[in-house]
Structures are given as C-alpha cells and as structure tokens.
C-alpha cells in the first residue's frame, strides 16, 4: 500500500501456517497487480486486481503478489516453488 509502482521482477509472498480464506484488497494501491492463491504449492486461483477497488478472496496457505501481467503464463494447478 502507498507505493506508486513496483519493479517488474518484484514478488511479495505471504506464507501462512494453515489453509484459510485469504483476502487481498487494493485500497491505497494505485496500480494493478496479479495475485496467486496457493495451497500446498499448487495454484488454486489467479486474479489481476484493479487499482483502488480490486478485492478477491480464496482459500490458501500462501499468497503471491506480482506486477500486473507477470502471471499471464501461470495456470490453476501449476506448482509454485520459492527460490532464494
């Protein structure tokens, strides 16, 4: 929130201890983002959220926020692995 943009190679990952409904809102975010909801490493939902008004929720144990368009080649069922 309150950022004006994010780099093209940016990802923000939220890991949780258990699967539960996780929501993402775009209040005070002036640019679109892609969001992946992940359960046990498998993508269960993909959404591009619009600036300011975007809102979505789904069950997940991990959320991944990316620049808009970065998830264009990702499909539900794809596996996500974090690499440092």
mmCIF file of C-alpha atoms in Angstrom:
data_model
loop_
_atom_site.group_PDB
_atom_site.id
_atom_site.type_symbol
_atom_site.label_atom_id
_atom_site.label_comp_id
_atom_site.label_asym_id
_atom_site.label_seq_id
_atom_site.Cartn_x
_atom_site.Cartn_y
_atom_site.Cartn_z
ATOM 1 C CA UNK A 1 0.000 0.000 0.000
ATOM 2 C CA UNK A 2 1.014 3.620 -0.675
ATOM 3 C CA UNK A 3 3.663 2.633 -3.252
ATOM 4 C CA UNK A 4 3.444 4.287 -6.653
ATOM 5 C CA UNK A 5 4.786 1.260 -8.550
ATOM 6 C CA UNK A 6 6.712 -1.988 -8.159
ATOM 7 C CA UNK A 7 9.686 -3.329 -10.150
ATOM 8 C CA UNK A 8 8.987 -5.822 -12.946
ATOM 9 C CA UNK A 9 10.985 -8.533 -11.128
ATOM 10 C CA UNK A 10 9.126 -7.996 -7.840
ATOM 11 C CA UNK A 11 7.202 -10.591 -5.840
ATOM 12 C CA UNK A 12 5.692 -10.275 -2.384
ATOM 13 C CA UNK A 13 4.991 -13.636 -0.744
ATOM 14 C CA UNK A 14 2.855 -14.245 2.314
ATOM 15 C CA UNK A 15 3.190 -17.727 3.848
ATOM 16 C CA UNK A 16 0.709 -18.931 6.449
ATOM 17 C CA UNK A 17 0.776 -21.938 8.786
ATOM 18 C CA UNK A 18 -2.550 -23.293 7.595
ATOM 19 C CA UNK A 19 -5.055 -23.081 4.777
ATOM 20 C CA UNK A 20 -7.760 -20.495 5.382
ATOM 21 C CA UNK A 21 -9.660 -17.861 3.399
ATOM 22 C CA UNK A 22 -7.201 -15.095 2.498
ATOM 23 C CA UNK A 23 -8.352 -11.803 1.031
ATOM 24 C CA UNK A 24 -6.442 -9.146 -0.874
ATOM 25 C CA UNK A 25 -7.726 -5.598 -1.283
ATOM 26 C CA UNK A 26 -6.354 -2.762 -3.369
ATOM 27 C CA UNK A 27 -7.275 0.195 -1.180
ATOM 28 C CA UNK A 28 -4.453 2.786 -1.491
ATOM 29 C CA UNK A 29 -2.757 0.775 -4.271
ATOM 30 C CA UNK A 30 -2.736 2.947 -7.431
ATOM 31 C CA UNK A 31 -1.631 0.251 -9.909
ATOM 32 C CA UNK A 32 -2.906 -3.242 -10.820
ATOM 33 C CA UNK A 33 -1.268 -6.435 -9.545
ATOM 34 C CA UNK A 34 -1.550 -10.165 -10.184
ATOM 35 C CA UNK A 35 -2.285 -12.358 -7.174
ATOM 36 C CA UNK A 36 -1.808 -16.116 -6.848
ATOM 37 C CA UNK A 37 -3.611 -18.097 -4.136
ATOM 38 C CA UNK A 38 -1.630 -21.269 -3.437
ATOM 39 C CA UNK A 39 -2.423 -24.419 -1.411
ATOM 40 C CA UNK A 40 0.384 -26.913 -0.738
ATOM 41 C CA UNK A 41 2.397 -25.385 -3.590
ATOM 42 C CA UNK A 42 -0.408 -25.643 -6.170
ATOM 43 C CA UNK A 43 -2.041 -22.521 -7.628
ATOM 44 C CA UNK A 44 -5.792 -22.553 -6.887
ATOM 45 C CA UNK A 45 -6.711 -19.058 -8.108
ATOM 46 C CA UNK A 46 -5.190 -16.267 -10.194
ATOM 47 C CA UNK A 47 -6.578 -12.741 -10.356
ATOM 48 C CA UNK A 48 -5.434 -9.414 -11.738
ATOM 49 C CA UNK A 49 -6.742 -6.862 -9.246
ATOM 50 C CA UNK A 50 -7.557 -3.353 -10.381
ATOM 51 C CA UNK A 51 -6.167 -0.255 -8.643
ATOM 52 C CA UNK A 52 -8.046 1.143 -5.655
ATOM 53 C CA UNK A 53 -11.136 -1.084 -5.959
ATOM 54 C CA UNK A 54 -9.854 -4.622 -6.504
ATOM 55 C CA UNK A 55 -10.871 -7.245 -3.958
ATOM 56 C CA UNK A 56 -10.702 -11.031 -4.056
ATOM 57 C CA UNK A 57 -10.534 -13.921 -1.622
ATOM 58 C CA UNK A 58 -9.889 -17.642 -1.746
ATOM 59 C CA UNK A 59 -8.589 -20.400 0.493
ATOM 60 C CA UNK A 60 -4.777 -20.524 0.556
ATOM 61 C CA UNK A 61 -1.735 -21.138 2.688
ATOM 62 C CA UNK A 62 0.362 -18.801 0.524
ATOM 63 C CA UNK A 63 -0.337 -15.600 -1.405
ATOM 64 C CA UNK A 64 1.961 -14.255 -4.103
ATOM 65 C CA UNK A 65 1.593 -10.668 -5.334
ATOM 66 C CA UNK A 66 3.250 -9.800 -8.666
ATOM 67 C CA UNK A 67 3.262 -6.920 -11.139
ATOM 68 C CA UNK A 68 0.210 -6.990 -13.420
ATOM 69 C CA UNK A 69 0.821 -9.345 -16.326
ATOM 70 C CA UNK A 70 3.578 -11.307 -14.585
ATOM 71 C CA UNK A 71 1.218 -14.255 -14.033
ATOM 72 C CA UNK A 72 -0.044 -14.391 -17.625
ATOM 73 C CA UNK A 73 1.690 -17.757 -18.175
ATOM 74 C CA UNK A 74 0.551 -19.236 -14.843
ATOM 75 C CA UNK A 75 -2.454 -21.573 -14.734
ATOM 76 C CA UNK A 76 -4.539 -23.038 -11.957
ATOM 77 C CA UNK A 77 -2.852 -26.300 -10.983
ATOM 78 C CA UNK A 78 0.672 -25.032 -11.681
ATOM 79 C CA UNK A 79 3.164 -25.619 -8.888
ATOM 80 C CA UNK A 80 4.897 -22.675 -7.176
ATOM 81 C CA UNK A 81 8.301 -23.140 -5.588
ATOM 82 C CA UNK A 82 10.107 -20.360 -3.720
ATOM 83 C CA UNK A 83 13.797 -19.983 -4.514
ATOM 84 C CA UNK A 84 16.091 -17.581 -2.684
#
